[in-house]
mmCIF file of C-alpha atoms in Angstrom:
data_model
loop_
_atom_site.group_PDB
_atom_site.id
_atom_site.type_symbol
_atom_site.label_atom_id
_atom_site.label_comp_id
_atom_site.label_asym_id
_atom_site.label_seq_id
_atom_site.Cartn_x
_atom_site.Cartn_y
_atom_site.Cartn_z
ATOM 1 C CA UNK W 225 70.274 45.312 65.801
ATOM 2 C CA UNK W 226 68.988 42.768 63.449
ATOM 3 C CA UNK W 227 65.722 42.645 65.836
ATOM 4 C CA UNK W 228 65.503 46.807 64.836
ATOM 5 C CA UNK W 229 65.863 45.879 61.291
ATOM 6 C CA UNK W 230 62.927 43.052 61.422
ATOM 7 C CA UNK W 231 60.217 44.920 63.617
ATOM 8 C CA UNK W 232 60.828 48.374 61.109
ATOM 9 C CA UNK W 233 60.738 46.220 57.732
ATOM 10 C CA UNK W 234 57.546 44.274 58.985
ATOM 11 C CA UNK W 235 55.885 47.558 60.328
ATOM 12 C CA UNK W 236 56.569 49.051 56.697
ATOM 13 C CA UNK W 237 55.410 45.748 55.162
ATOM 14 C CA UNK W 238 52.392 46.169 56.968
ATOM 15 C CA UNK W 239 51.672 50.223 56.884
ATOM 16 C CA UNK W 240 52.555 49.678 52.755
ATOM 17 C CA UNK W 241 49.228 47.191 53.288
ATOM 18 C CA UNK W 242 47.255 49.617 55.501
ATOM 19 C CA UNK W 243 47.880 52.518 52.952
ATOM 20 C CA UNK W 244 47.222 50.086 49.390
ATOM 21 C CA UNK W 245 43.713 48.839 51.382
ATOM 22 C CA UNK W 246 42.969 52.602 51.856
ATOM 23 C CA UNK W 247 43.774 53.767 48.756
ATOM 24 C CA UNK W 248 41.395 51.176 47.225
ATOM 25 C CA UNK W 249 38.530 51.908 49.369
ATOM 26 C CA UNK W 250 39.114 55.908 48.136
ATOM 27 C CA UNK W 251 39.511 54.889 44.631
ATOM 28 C CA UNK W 252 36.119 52.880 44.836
ATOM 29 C CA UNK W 253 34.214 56.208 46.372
ATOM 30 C CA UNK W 254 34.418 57.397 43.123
ATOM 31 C CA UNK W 255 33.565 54.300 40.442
ATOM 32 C CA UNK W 256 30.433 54.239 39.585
ATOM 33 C CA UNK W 257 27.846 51.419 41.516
ATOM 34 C CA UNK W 258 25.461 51.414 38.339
ATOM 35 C CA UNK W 259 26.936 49.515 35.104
ATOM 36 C CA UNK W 260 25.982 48.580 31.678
ATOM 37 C CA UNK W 261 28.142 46.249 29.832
ATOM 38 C CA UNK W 262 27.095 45.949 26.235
ATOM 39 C CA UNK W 263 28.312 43.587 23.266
ATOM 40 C CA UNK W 264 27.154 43.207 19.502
ATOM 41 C CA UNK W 265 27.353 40.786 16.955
ATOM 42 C CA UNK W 266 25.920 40.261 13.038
ATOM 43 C CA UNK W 267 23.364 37.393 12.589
ATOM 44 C CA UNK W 268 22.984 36.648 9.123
ATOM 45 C CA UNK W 269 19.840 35.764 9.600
ATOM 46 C CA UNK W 270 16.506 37.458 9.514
ATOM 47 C CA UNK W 271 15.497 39.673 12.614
ATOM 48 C CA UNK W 272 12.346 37.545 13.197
ATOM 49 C CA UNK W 273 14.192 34.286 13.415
ATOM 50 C CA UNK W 274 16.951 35.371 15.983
ATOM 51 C CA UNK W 275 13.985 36.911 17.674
ATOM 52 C CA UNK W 276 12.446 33.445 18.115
ATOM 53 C CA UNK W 277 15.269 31.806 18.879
ATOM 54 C CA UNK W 278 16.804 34.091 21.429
ATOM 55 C CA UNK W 279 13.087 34.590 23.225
ATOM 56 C CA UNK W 280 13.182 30.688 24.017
ATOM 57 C CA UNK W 281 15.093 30.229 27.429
ATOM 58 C CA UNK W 282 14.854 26.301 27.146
ATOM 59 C CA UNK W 283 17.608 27.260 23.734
ATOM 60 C CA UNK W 284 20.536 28.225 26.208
ATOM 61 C CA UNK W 285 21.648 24.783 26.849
ATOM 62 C CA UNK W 286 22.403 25.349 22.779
ATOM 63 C CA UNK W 287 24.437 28.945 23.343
ATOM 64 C CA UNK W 288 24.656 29.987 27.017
ATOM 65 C CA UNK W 289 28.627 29.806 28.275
ATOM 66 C CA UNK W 290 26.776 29.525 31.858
ATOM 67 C CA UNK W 291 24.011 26.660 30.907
ATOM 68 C CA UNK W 292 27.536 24.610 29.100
ATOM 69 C CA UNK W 293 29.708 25.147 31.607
ATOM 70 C CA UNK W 294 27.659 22.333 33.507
ATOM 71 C CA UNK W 295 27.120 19.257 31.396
ATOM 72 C CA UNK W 296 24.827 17.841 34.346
ATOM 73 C CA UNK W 297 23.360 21.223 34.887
ATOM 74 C CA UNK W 298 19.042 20.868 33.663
ATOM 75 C CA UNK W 299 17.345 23.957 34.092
ATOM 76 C CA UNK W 300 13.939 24.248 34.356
ATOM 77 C CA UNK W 301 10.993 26.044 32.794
ATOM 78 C CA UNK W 302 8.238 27.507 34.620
ATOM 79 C CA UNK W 303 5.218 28.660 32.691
ATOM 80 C CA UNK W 304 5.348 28.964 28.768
ATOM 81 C CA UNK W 305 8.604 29.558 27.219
ATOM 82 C CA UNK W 306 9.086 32.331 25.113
ATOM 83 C CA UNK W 307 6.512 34.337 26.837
ATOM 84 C CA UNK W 308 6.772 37.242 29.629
ATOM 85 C CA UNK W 309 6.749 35.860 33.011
ATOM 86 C CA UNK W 310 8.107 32.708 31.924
ATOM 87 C CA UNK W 311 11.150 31.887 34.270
ATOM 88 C CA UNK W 312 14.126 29.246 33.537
ATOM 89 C CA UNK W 313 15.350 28.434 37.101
ATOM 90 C CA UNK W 314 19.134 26.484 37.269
ATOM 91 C CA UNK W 315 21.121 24.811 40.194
ATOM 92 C CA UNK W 316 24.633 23.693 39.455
ATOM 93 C CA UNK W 317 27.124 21.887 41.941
ATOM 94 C CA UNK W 318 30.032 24.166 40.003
ATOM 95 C CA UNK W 319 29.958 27.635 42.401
ATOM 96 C CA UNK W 320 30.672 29.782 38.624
ATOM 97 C CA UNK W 321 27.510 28.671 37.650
ATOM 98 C CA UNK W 322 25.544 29.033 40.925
ATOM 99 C CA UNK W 323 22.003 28.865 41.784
ATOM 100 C CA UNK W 324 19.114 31.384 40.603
ATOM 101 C CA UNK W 325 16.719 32.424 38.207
ATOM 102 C CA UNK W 326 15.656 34.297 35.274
ATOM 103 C CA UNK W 327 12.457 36.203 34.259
ATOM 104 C CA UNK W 328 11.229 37.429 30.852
ATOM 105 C CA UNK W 329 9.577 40.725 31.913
ATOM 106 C CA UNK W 330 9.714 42.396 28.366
ATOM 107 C CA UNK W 331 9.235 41.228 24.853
ATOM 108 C CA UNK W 332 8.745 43.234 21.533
ATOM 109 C CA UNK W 333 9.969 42.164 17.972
ATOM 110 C CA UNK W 334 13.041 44.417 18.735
ATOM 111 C CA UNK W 335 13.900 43.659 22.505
ATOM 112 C CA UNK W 336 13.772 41.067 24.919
ATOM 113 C CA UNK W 337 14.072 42.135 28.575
ATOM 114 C CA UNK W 338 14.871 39.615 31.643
ATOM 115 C CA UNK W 339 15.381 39.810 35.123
ATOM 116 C CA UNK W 340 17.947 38.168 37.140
ATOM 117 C CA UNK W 341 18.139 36.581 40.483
ATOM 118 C CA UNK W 342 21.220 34.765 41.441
ATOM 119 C CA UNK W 343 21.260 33.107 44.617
ATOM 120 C CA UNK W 344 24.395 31.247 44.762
ATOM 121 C CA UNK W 345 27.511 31.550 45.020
ATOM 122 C CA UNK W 346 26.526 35.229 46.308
ATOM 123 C CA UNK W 347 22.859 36.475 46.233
ATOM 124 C CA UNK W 348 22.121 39.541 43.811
ATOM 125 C CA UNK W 349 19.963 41.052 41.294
ATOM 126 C CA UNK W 350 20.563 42.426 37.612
ATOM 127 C CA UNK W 351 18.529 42.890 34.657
ATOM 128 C CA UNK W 352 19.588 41.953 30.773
ATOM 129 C CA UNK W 353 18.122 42.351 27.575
ATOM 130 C CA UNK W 354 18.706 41.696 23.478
ATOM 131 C CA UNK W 355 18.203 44.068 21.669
ATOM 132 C CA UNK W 356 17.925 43.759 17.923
ATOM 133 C CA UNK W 357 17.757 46.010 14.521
ATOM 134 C CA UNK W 358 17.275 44.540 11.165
ATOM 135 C CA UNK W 359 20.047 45.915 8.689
ATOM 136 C CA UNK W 360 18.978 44.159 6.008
ATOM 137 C CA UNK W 361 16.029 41.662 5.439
ATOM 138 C CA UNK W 362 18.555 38.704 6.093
ATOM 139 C CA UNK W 363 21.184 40.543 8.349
ATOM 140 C CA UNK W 364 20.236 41.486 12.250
ATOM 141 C CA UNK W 365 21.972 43.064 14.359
ATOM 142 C CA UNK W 366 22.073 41.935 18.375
ATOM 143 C CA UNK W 367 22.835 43.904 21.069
ATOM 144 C CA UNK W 368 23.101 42.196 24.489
ATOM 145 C CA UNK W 369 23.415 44.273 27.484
ATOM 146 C CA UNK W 370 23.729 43.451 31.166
ATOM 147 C CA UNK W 371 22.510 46.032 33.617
ATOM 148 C CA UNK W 372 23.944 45.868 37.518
ATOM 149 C CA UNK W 373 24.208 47.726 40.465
ATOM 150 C CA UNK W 374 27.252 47.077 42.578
ATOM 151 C CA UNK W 375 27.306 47.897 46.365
ATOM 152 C CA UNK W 376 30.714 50.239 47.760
ATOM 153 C CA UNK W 377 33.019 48.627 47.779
ATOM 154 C CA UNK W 378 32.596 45.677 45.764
ATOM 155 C CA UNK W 379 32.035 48.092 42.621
ATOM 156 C CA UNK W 380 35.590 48.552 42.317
ATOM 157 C CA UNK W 381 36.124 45.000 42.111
ATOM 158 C CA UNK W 382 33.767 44.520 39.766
ATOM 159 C CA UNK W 383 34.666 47.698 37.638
ATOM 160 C CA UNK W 384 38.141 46.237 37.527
ATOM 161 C CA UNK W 385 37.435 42.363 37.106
ATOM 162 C CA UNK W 386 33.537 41.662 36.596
ATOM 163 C CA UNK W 387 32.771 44.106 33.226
ATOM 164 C CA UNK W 388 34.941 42.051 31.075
ATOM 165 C CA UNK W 389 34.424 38.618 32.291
ATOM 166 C CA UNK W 390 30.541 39.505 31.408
ATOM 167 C CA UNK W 391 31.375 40.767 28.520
ATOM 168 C CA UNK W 392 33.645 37.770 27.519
ATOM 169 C CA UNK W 393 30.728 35.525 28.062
ATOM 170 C CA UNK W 394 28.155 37.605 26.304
ATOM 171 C CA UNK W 395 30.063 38.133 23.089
ATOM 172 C CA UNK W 396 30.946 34.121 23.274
ATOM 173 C CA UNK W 397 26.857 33.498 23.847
ATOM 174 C CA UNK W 398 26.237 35.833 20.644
ATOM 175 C CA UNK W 399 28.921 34.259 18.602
ATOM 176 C CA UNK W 400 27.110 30.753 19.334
ATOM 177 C CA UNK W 401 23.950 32.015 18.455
ATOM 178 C CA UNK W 402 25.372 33.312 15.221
ATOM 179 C CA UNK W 403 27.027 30.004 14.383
ATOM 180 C CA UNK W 404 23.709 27.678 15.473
ATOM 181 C CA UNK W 405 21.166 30.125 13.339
ATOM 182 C CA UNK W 406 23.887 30.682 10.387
ATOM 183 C CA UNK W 407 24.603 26.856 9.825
ATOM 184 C CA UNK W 408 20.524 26.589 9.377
#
């Protein structure tokens, strides 16, 4: 009898499994693959000196949550910073911090556009840009927005998990910049 009792509880146990794995493969049919996560913060500060202080890759080991979180971590700049098609390549023993490379593709006094490449710990692609609006001659505001496409179904997981941890880390990076280019 107890052997009846043991089988039936670990069939359950395991059909209770099946069913959650199913259900999250059904839920992630309909979340969308295609993401924006956007965060803004007040510089006070005039729009053409966050400009030229966010445009310079070589300034994230100042601001960047990803550049800090490895102290030994030197990334490196290939062609002119500040420029499009200038591209600050990292490598960092810590997995969070990975292995890849970004690209400035766009640059106007409002907007700075970059792609991504990550090739460690998993291999992907995303785009990200800063976008900023003057609201006064000594106030700017800065937008910065991270663009991704998620495969099914990973975008689940990342609907659930990755949004806010990228948001987390770009509202920390524009809180840094604010306190570096406010204590100026």
């Amino acid at each position: 009898y107890y052997t009846i009792i043991k089988r039936t509880l670990f069939r359950n146990i395991l059909l209770g499994i099946v069913g959650f794995v199913a259900l999250l493969l059904i839920v992630a049919i309909f979340v969308p693959k295609k993401y924006t996560v956007s965060v803004t913060e007040t510089i006070n500060r005039p729009q053409q000196e966050v400009f030229d202080y966010i445009k310079i890759l070589d300034n994230q080991k100042e601001y960047s949550v990803w550049v800090l979180a490895d102290p030994e971590l030197k990334p490196e700049i290939i062609g002119q910073d500040g420029t499009i098609g200038a591209i600050q390549k990292w490598n960092s023993k810590i997995d969070d911090v990975g292995e890849g490379e970004q690209e400035i593709t766009s640059l106007s006094p409002n907007r700075i556009d970059v792609d991504l490449r990550f090739k460690r710990p998993f291999e992907g692609k995303a785009k990200a840009s800063n976008i900023l609006k003057a609201i006064t001659e000594n106030q700017t505001e800065v937008t910065a927005e991270f663009y991704g496409d998620e495969a099914y179904p990973f975008n689940l997981m990342f609907y659930l998990f990755g949004r806010k941890m990228i948001a987390d880390s770009e509202r920390q990076n524009l809180q840094n910049i604010k306190k570096i280019l406010e204590s100026k």
